Coordinates of C-alpha atoms in Angstrom, one line a residue:
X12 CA 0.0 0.0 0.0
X13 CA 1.0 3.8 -0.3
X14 CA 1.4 4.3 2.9
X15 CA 3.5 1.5 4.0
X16 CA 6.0 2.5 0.6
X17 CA 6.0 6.0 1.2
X18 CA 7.3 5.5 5.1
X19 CA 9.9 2.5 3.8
X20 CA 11.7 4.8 1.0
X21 CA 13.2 6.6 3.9
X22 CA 15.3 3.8 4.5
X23 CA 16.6 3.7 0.9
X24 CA 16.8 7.5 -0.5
X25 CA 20.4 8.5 1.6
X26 CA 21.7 5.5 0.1
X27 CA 20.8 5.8 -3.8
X28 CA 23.4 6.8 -6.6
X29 CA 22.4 10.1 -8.4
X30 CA 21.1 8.3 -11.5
X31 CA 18.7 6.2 -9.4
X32 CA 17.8 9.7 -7.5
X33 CA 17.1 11.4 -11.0
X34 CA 14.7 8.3 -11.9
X35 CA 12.8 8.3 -8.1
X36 CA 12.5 12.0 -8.6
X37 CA 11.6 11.9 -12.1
X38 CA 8.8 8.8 -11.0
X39 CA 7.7 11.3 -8.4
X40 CA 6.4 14.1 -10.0
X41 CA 4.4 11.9 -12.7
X42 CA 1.2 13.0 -13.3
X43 CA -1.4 10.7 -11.7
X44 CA -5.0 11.4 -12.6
X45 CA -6.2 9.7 -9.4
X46 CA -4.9 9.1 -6.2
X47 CA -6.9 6.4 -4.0
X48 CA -8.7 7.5 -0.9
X49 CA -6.6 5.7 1.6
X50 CA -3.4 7.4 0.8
X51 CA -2.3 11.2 0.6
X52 CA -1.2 12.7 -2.6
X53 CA 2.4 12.4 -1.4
X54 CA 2.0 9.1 -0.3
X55 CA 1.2 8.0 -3.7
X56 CA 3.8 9.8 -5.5
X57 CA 6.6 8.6 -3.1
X58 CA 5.0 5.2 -3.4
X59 CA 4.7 6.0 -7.4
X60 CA 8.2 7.2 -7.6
X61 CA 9.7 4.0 -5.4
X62 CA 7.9 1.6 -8.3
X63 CA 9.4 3.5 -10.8
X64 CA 12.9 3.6 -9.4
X65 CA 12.4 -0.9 -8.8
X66 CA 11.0 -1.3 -12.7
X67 CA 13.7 0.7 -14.1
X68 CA 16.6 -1.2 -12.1
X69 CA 15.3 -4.8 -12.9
X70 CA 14.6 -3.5 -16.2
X71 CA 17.7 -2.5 -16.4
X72 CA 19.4 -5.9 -15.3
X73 CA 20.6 -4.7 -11.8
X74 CA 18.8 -7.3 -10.1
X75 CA 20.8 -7.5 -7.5
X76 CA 20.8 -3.9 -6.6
X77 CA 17.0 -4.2 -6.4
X78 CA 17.3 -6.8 -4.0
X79 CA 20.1 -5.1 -1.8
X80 CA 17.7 -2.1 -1.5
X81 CA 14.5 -4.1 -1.2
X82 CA 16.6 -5.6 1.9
X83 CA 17.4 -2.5 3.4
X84 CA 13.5 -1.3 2.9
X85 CA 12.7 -4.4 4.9
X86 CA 15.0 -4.0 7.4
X87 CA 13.0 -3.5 10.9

C-alpha cells in the first residue's frame, strides 16, 4: 500500500546513486490522474516514484541492486 512505501523509502533515499535519485524524482512528479482514498497525494507519489525507481533497475538488469535495496526497505 501507499502508505507503507511512502514511510519504507526513507530507509533507501540516503543510500541511492544520483542516476537512481534522478529516476525516483523523475517517478515522483508523474502525473497521476487519481490518487486512492486511503493514501495522501504524497503518499502516492513517493510510493509511485519507489515503483518506478524498482521497474527501471530490474529493467535494467541490476537485479541485485533491487534486492540489496528491497533488503534495506525491509529492514526493521
Amino acid at each position: 500500500a501507499a502508505p507503507a512505501q511512502a514511510a519504507a523509502v526513507e530507509k533507501i533515499r540516503p543510500l541511492l546513486t544520483p542516476e537512481e535519485a534522478d529516476v525516483f524524482r523523475r517517478g515522483r512528479n508523474a502525473q497521476v490522474h487519481s490518487i486512492p482514498s486511503h493514501a495522501s497525494r504524497a503518499q502516492y507519489s513517493t510510493a509511485t516514484a519507489l515503483e518506478a525507481l524498482f521497474g527501471w533497475l530490474y529493467l535494467g538488469g541490476q537485479r541485485q541492486r533491487a534486492s540489496d535495496l528491497f533488503d534495506v526497505m525491509m529492514e526493521e
